[in-house]
Amino acid sequence: MGAWLNGTLTPAALIDAADRGFTLGDGLFETIRAVGGRACHLDRHLARLHHGARLLQIPVPYGDAAIGDAITALLHQEGLNDATVRVTLSRGPAPRGLLPPSDPRPTLLITASPPAPAASPARAIIARSTCRNERSPLCGVKSLNYLDNIIARQEAAARGGDEAILLNTQGRVADTSIANLILELDGKLVTPPLSDGALPGIMRGLLIDRAGVAECSIAPEDLYRANSACLSSSLALRPLASVDGRVIGDGGKAATACCAKAIA
Amino acid sequence: MGAWLNGTLTPAALIDAADRGFTLGDGLFETIRAVGGRACHLDRHLARLHHGARLLQIPVPYGDAAIGDAITALLHQEGLNDATVRVTLSRGPAPRGLLPPSDPRPTLLITASPPAPAASPARAIIARSTCRNERSPLCGVKSLNYLDNIIARQEAAARGGDEAILLNTQGRVADTSIANLILELDGKLVTPPLSDGALPGIMRGLLIDRAGVAECSIAPEDLYRANSACLSSSLALRPLASVDGRVIGDGGKAATACCAKAIA
């Protein structure tokens, strides 16, 4: 897989084993849809990356325009028009110790892969194995610390599902392992608030701005009385068919269609 | 920095940028003290590594004896007798997607560095920026997801401290950013229980077995009434001098001495 790594296009990227992204999960990423050779909503993605970088105090070693150019160049090198682009920012290599070095040399890696085929409607489970810590500031950024989500996703597979809904420590719905949740509830489109531990998804933000989706704290029981529900990520809108084996409303058709129309 | 990487000694280890350790923090590690060319308590470290690997369903690609031999060979290559050894196990390279591949090719990396000089007594703060999620199974393993601890440690530095105490979501004391807490309280040595989110430290386990340290849920107020307290990690015992600027008991002397005697 080709990549753009710290200013250089390369057919195969290698990372220093002392990179804190590898040793401590010390970094951030963005997953971006590219259509026709262009990254969609790059401004929003980079704004979120900068927000995360400020929280973690990681300098972003390239300007936004340079990152945009790098994505274009990488897509050209890889011969991809439509793609899934990933921008990874890590603290970079450092000696051992938890406190970041005073002179970090961050790693900025960009990769691209062919777009995934559209996923079938999600058969989700509510994860029992772990929960989202809504009191950690990491909920507000897209960090490299994905193990809770991986564990939840593995649980889904073990229980015959293909996506996991994460509750927070108070038992409220946060989001899923890779997407935000949008419900049609009492005639309105709603999504869990950031204060309940939802990741501030780029598509979620667009749907709040353009589809009138409102933030609303959601209990697990609310899932079962929704008229329709879908999962939103930067890559796709996906109908939510069922939760723990129970069909949700219309199986996700109306919510997905309504959201798709708003962002078309 | 030299390393042993998947069976090969190398002067400088490089990791595939698609390694899930780098992209998702999908892995585990052990930090092990080596004295006289030998890893201390390697059996306990490897038992914890296996426990974590079972939770995450990551196959450990080498047997315990091979890992022990690798550590010995690496210390010899690096010319180190006393050292800090780190064993990192990641899920290895994989295409994008959260669900681990069905045929993982895990990465096992071993590095070694000279032992750090003994740290001065800790001036800790109680972290306000984040908290430990005691309901995540990740508390029970030493995973690569260290960002909450890093944030807490950065907060300590910003507030003039050199270590951070993490509370759990219920406000109980869990541990510090890199160590367990041992308190002399009401005439007994105690440490927060795993159910409060404490990492199952190897030194902590030794102190429970050999120094009669008992698990006991600890409130922040308990810190201030302790007669003495210390921080335990696989690398060192460190007196706890103060918390949020208030001196703790005798500044850590008695607790440190008592623990050091038990493991001598």
PDB file of N, CA, C and O in Angstrom, chain B residues 35-76:
ATOM      1  N   VAL B  35      18.280  -7.121  35.478  1.00  0.00           N
ATOM      2  CA  VAL B  35      19.431  -6.935  36.364  1.00  0.00           C
ATOM      3  C   VAL B  35      20.427  -8.047  36.061  1.00  0.00           C
ATOM      4  O   VAL B  35      20.048  -9.226  36.007  1.00  0.00           O
ATOM      5  N   GLY B  36      21.669  -7.669  35.840  1.00  0.00           N
ATOM      6  CA  GLY B  36      22.708  -8.658  35.559  1.00  0.00           C
ATOM      7  C   GLY B  36      22.404  -9.487  34.319  1.00  0.00           C
ATOM      8  O   GLY B  36      22.695 -10.688  34.272  1.00  0.00           O
ATOM      9  N   GLY B  37      21.788  -8.849  33.322  1.00  0.00           N
ATOM     10  CA  GLY B  37      21.510  -9.541  32.072  1.00  0.00           C
ATOM     11  C   GLY B  37      20.276 -10.428  32.107  1.00  0.00           C
ATOM     12  O   GLY B  37      19.981 -11.108  31.125  1.00  0.00           O
ATOM     13  N   ARG B  38      19.543 -10.408  33.232  1.00  0.00           N
ATOM     14  CA  ARG B  38      18.353 -11.267  33.342  1.00  0.00           C
ATOM     15  C   ARG B  38      17.101 -10.432  33.625  1.00  0.00           C
ATOM     16  O   ARG B  38      17.123  -9.524  34.457  1.00  0.00           O
ATOM     17  N   ALA B  39      16.020 -10.796  32.969  1.00  0.00           N
ATOM     18  CA  ALA B  39      14.736 -10.121  33.189  1.00  0.00           C
ATOM     19  C   ALA B  39      14.144 -10.558  34.530  1.00  0.00           C
ATOM     20  O   ALA B  39      14.075 -11.755  34.832  1.00  0.00           O
ATOM     21  N   CYS B  40      13.748  -9.605  35.336  1.00  0.00           N
ATOM     22  CA  CYS B  40      13.175  -9.902  36.654  1.00  0.00           C
ATOM     23  C   CYS B  40      11.690 -10.255  36.521  1.00  0.00           C
ATOM     24  O   CYS B  40      10.945  -9.561  35.835  1.00  0.00           O
ATOM     25  N   HIS B  41      11.309 -11.323  37.205  1.00  0.00           N
ATOM     26  CA  HIS B  41       9.885 -11.719  37.258  1.00  0.00           C
ATOM     27  C   HIS B  41       9.276 -11.890  35.873  1.00  0.00           C
ATOM     28  O   HIS B  41       8.118 -11.530  35.632  1.00  0.00           O
ATOM     29  N   LEU B  42      10.081 -12.460  34.973  1.00  0.00           N
ATOM     30  CA  LEU B  42       9.610 -12.623  33.597  1.00  0.00           C
ATOM     31  C   LEU B  42       8.358 -13.492  33.542  1.00  0.00           C
ATOM     32  O   LEU B  42       7.459 -13.257  32.716  1.00  0.00           O
ATOM     33  N   ASP B  43       8.279 -14.497  34.421  1.00  0.00           N
ATOM     34  CA  ASP B  43       7.101 -15.371  34.406  1.00  0.00           C
ATOM     35  C   ASP B  43       5.822 -14.580  34.661  1.00  0.00           C
ATOM     36  O   ASP B  43       4.803 -14.775  33.992  1.00  0.00           O
ATOM     37  N   ARG B  44       5.895 -13.669  35.620  1.00  0.00           N
ATOM     38  CA  ARG B  44       4.702 -12.861  35.915  1.00  0.00           C
ATOM     39  C   ARG B  44       4.375 -11.910  34.759  1.00  0.00           C
ATOM     40  O   ARG B  44       3.206 -11.699  34.422  1.00  0.00           O
ATOM     41  N   HIS B  45       5.411 -11.323  34.184  1.00  0.00           N
ATOM     42  CA  HIS B  45       5.165 -10.422  33.055  1.00  0.00           C
ATOM     43  C   HIS B  45       4.521 -11.166  31.885  1.00  0.00           C
ATOM     44  O   HIS B  45       3.572 -10.671  31.263  1.00  0.00           O
ATOM     45  N   LEU B  46       5.046 -12.354  31.593  1.00  0.00           N
ATOM     46  CA  LEU B  46       4.503 -13.083  30.446  1.00  0.00           C
ATOM     47  C   LEU B  46       3.097 -13.613  30.744  1.00  0.00           C
ATOM     48  O   LEU B  46       2.249 -13.683  29.842  1.00  0.00           O
ATOM     49  N   ALA B  47       2.838 -13.938  32.008  1.00  0.00           N
ATOM     50  CA  ALA B  47       1.473 -14.362  32.357  1.00  0.00           C
ATOM     51  C   ALA B  47       0.487 -13.216  32.112  1.00  0.00           C
ATOM     52  O   ALA B  47      -0.617 -13.423  31.595  1.00  0.00           O
ATOM     53  N   ARG B  48       0.892 -11.995  32.473  1.00  0.00           N
ATOM     54  CA  ARG B  48       0.004 -10.840  32.231  1.00  0.00           C
ATOM     55  C   ARG B  48      -0.166 -10.589  30.735  1.00  0.00           C
ATOM     56  O   ARG B  48      -1.254 -10.280  30.255  1.00  0.00           O
ATOM     57  N   LEU B  49       0.956 -10.741  30.000  1.00  0.00           N
ATOM     58  CA  LEU B  49       0.876 -10.559  28.548  1.00  0.00           C
ATOM     59  C   LEU B  49      -0.095 -11.576  27.931  1.00  0.00           C
ATOM     60  O   LEU B  49      -0.926 -11.224  27.075  1.00  0.00           O
ATOM     61  N   HIS B  50      -0.013 -12.821  28.361  1.00  0.00           N
ATOM     62  CA  HIS B  50      -0.918 -13.852  27.835  1.00  0.00           C
ATOM     63  C   HIS B  50      -2.371 -13.547  28.208  1.00  0.00           C
ATOM     64  O   HIS B  50      -3.287 -13.756  27.400  1.00  0.00           O
ATOM     65  N   HIS B  51      -2.578 -13.063  29.429  1.00  0.00           N
ATOM     66  CA  HIS B  51      -3.936 -12.703  29.857  1.00  0.00           C
ATOM     67  C   HIS B  51      -4.500 -11.622  28.938  1.00  0.00           C
ATOM     68  O   HIS B  51      -5.646 -11.711  28.455  1.00  0.00           O
ATOM     69  N   GLY B  52      -3.696 -10.600  28.665  1.00  0.00           N
ATOM     70  CA  GLY B  52      -4.139  -9.530  27.771  1.00  0.00           C
ATOM     71  C   GLY B  52      -4.370 -10.035  26.360  1.00  0.00           C
ATOM     72  O   GLY B  52      -5.332  -9.643  25.688  1.00  0.00           O
ATOM     73  N   ALA B  53      -3.482 -10.908  25.907  1.00  0.00           N
ATOM     74  CA  ALA B  53      -3.599 -11.436  24.544  1.00  0.00           C
ATOM     75  C   ALA B  53      -4.873 -12.267  24.386  1.00  0.00           C
ATOM     76  O   ALA B  53      -5.505 -12.256  23.328  1.00  0.00           O
ATOM     77  N   ARG B  54      -5.246 -12.978  25.454  1.00  0.00           N
ATOM     78  CA  ARG B  54      -6.506 -13.726  25.397  1.00  0.00           C
ATOM     79  C   ARG B  54      -7.695 -12.775  25.324  1.00  0.00           C
ATOM     80  O   ARG B  54      -8.621 -12.972  24.544  1.00  0.00           O
ATOM     81  N   LEU B  55      -7.664 -11.713  26.135  1.00  0.00           N
ATOM     82  CA  LEU B  55      -8.767 -10.741  26.100  1.00  0.00           C
ATOM     83  C   LEU B  55      -8.928 -10.158  24.702  1.00  0.00           C
ATOM     84  O   LEU B  55     -10.039 -10.051  24.177  1.00  0.00           O
ATOM     85  N   LEU B  56      -7.814  -9.743  24.117  1.00  0.00           N
ATOM     86  CA  LEU B  56      -7.863  -9.089  22.806  1.00  0.00           C
ATOM     87  C   LEU B  56      -7.874 -10.090  21.649  1.00  0.00           C
ATOM     88  O   LEU B  56      -8.046  -9.698  20.496  1.00  0.00           O
ATOM     89  N   GLN B  57      -7.681 -11.369  21.971  1.00  0.00           N
ATOM     90  CA  GLN B  57      -7.624 -12.424  20.945  1.00  0.00           C
ATOM     91  C   GLN B  57      -6.480 -12.180  19.957  1.00  0.00           C
ATOM     92  O   GLN B  57      -6.661 -12.269  18.746  1.00  0.00           O
ATOM     93  N   ILE B  58      -5.320 -11.852  20.503  1.00  0.00           N
ATOM     94  CA  ILE B  58      -4.102 -11.730  19.699  1.00  0.00           C
ATOM     95  C   ILE B  58      -3.235 -12.954  19.978  1.00  0.00           C
ATOM     96  O   ILE B  58      -2.847 -13.181  21.126  1.00  0.00           O
ATOM     97  N   PRO B  59      -2.921 -13.745  18.956  1.00  0.00           N
ATOM     98  CA  PRO B  59      -2.021 -14.882  19.199  1.00  0.00           C
ATOM     99  C   PRO B  59      -0.622 -14.368  19.576  1.00  0.00           C
ATOM    100  O   PRO B  59      -0.144 -13.395  18.991  1.00  0.00           O
ATOM    101  N   VAL B  60       0.005 -15.011  20.546  1.00  0.00           N
ATOM    102  CA  VAL B  60       1.392 -14.659  20.893  1.00  0.00           C
ATOM    103  C   VAL B  60       2.293 -15.525  20.013  1.00  0.00           C
ATOM    104  O   VAL B  60       2.275 -16.754  20.137  1.00  0.00           O
ATOM    105  N   PRO B  61       3.053 -14.909  19.108  1.00  0.00           N
ATOM    106  CA  PRO B  61       3.706 -15.697  18.047  1.00  0.00           C
ATOM    107  C   PRO B  61       4.971 -16.425  18.482  1.00  0.00           C
ATOM    108  O   PRO B  61       5.547 -17.154  17.671  1.00  0.00           O
ATOM    109  N   TYR B  62       5.417 -16.242  19.714  1.00  0.00           N
ATOM    110  CA  TYR B  62       6.612 -16.949  20.210  1.00  0.00           C
ATOM    111  C   TYR B  62       6.314 -17.495  21.590  1.00  0.00           C
ATOM    112  O   TYR B  62       5.532 -16.904  22.350  1.00  0.00           O
ATOM    113  N   GLY B  63       6.942 -18.599  21.926  1.00  0.00           N
ATOM    114  CA  GLY B  63       6.778 -19.185  23.235  1.00  0.00           C
ATOM    115  C   GLY B  63       7.539 -18.404  24.294  1.00  0.00           C
ATOM    116  O   GLY B  63       8.412 -17.584  23.990  1.00  0.00           O
ATOM    117  N   ASP B  64       7.203 -18.688  25.551  1.00  0.00           N
ATOM    118  CA  ASP B  64       7.833 -17.944  26.644  1.00  0.00           C
ATOM    119  C   ASP B  64       9.349 -18.124  26.654  1.00  0.00           C
ATOM    120  O   ASP B  64      10.094 -17.172  26.904  1.00  0.00           O
ATOM    121  N   ALA B  65       9.814 -19.348  26.394  1.00  0.00           N
ATOM    122  CA  ALA B  65      11.267 -19.588  26.423  1.00  0.00           C
ATOM    123  C   ALA B  65      11.948 -18.792  25.318  1.00  0.00           C
ATOM    124  O   ALA B  65      13.023 -18.205  25.526  1.00  0.00           O
ATOM    125  N   ALA B  66      11.322 -18.738  24.154  1.00  0.00           N
ATOM    126  CA  ALA B  66      11.907 -17.987  23.034  1.00  0.00           C
ATOM    127  C   ALA B  66      11.960 -16.490  23.363  1.00  0.00           C
ATOM    128  O   ALA B  66      12.920 -15.792  23.001  1.00  0.00           O
ATOM    129  N   ILE B  67      10.932 -16.003  24.048  1.00  0.00           N
ATOM    130  CA  ILE B  67      10.932 -14.580  24.420  1.00  0.00           C
ATOM    131  C   ILE B  67      12.039 -14.308  25.440  1.00  0.00           C
ATOM    132  O   ILE B  67      12.760 -13.313  25.349  1.00  0.00           O
ATOM    133  N   GLY B  68      12.185 -15.226  26.390  1.00  0.00           N
ATOM    134  CA  GLY B  68      13.281 -15.077  27.356  1.00  0.00           C
ATOM    135  C   GLY B  68      14.641 -15.082  26.677  1.00  0.00           C
ATOM    136  O   GLY B  68      15.509 -14.255  26.981  1.00  0.00           O
ATOM    137  N   ASP B  69      14.819 -15.989  25.732  1.00  0.00           N
ATOM    138  CA  ASP B  69      16.091 -16.056  24.993  1.00  0.00           C
ATOM    139  C   ASP B  69      16.311 -14.778  24.183  1.00  0.00           C
ATOM    140  O   ASP B  69      17.443 -14.283  24.064  1.00  0.00           O
ATOM    141  N   ALA B  70      15.233 -14.261  23.622  1.00  0.00           N
ATOM    142  CA  ALA B  70      15.348 -13.039  22.815  1.00  0.00           C
ATOM    143  C   ALA B  70      15.799 -11.862  23.682  1.00  0.00           C
ATOM    144  O   ALA B  70      16.627 -11.038  23.264  1.00  0.00           O
ATOM    145  N   ILE B  71      15.261 -11.794  24.878  1.00  0.00           N
ATOM    146  CA  ILE B  71      15.661 -10.710  25.788  1.00  0.00           C
ATOM    147  C   ILE B  71      17.148 -10.827  26.106  1.00  0.00           C
ATOM    148  O   ILE B  71      17.898  -9.843  26.061  1.00  0.00           O
ATOM    149  N   THR B  72      17.574 -12.047  26.417  1.00  0.00           N
ATOM    150  CA  THR B  72      18.986 -12.270  26.715  1.00  0.00           C
ATOM    151  C   THR B  72      19.870 -11.856  25.541  1.00  0.00           C
ATOM    152  O   THR B  72      20.892 -11.161  25.706  1.00  0.00           O
ATOM    153  N   ALA B  73      19.476 -12.276  24.346  1.00  0.00           N
ATOM    154  CA  ALA B  73      20.275 -11.961  23.157  1.00  0.00           C
ATOM    155  C   ALA B  73      20.308 -10.457  22.907  1.00  0.00           C
ATOM    156  O   ALA B  73      21.344  -9.896  22.538  1.00  0.00           O
ATOM    157  N   LEU B  74      19.188  -9.806  23.107  1.00  0.00           N
ATOM    158  CA  LEU B  74      19.135  -8.360  22.876  1.00  0.00           C
ATOM    159  C   LEU B  74      20.017  -7.612  23.880  1.00  0.00           C
ATOM    160  O   LEU B  74      20.771  -6.691  23.510  1.00  0.00           O
ATOM    161  N   LEU B  75      19.934  -8.009  25.148  1.00  0.00           N
ATOM    162  CA  LEU B  75      20.765  -7.346  26.159  1.00  0.00           C
ATOM    163  C   LEU B  75      22.243  -7.522  25.810  1.00  0.00           C
ATOM    164  O   LEU B  75      23.047  -6.602  25.974  1.00  0.00           O
ATOM    165  N   HIS B  76      22.585  -8.715  25.309  1.00  0.00           N
ATOM    166  CA  HIS B  76      23.968  -8.965  24.909  1.00  0.00           C
ATOM    167  C   HIS B  76      24.356  -8.072  23.740  1.00  0.00           C
ATOM    168  O   HIS B  76      25.420  -7.438  23.744  1.00  0.00           O
TER     169      HIS B  76
END
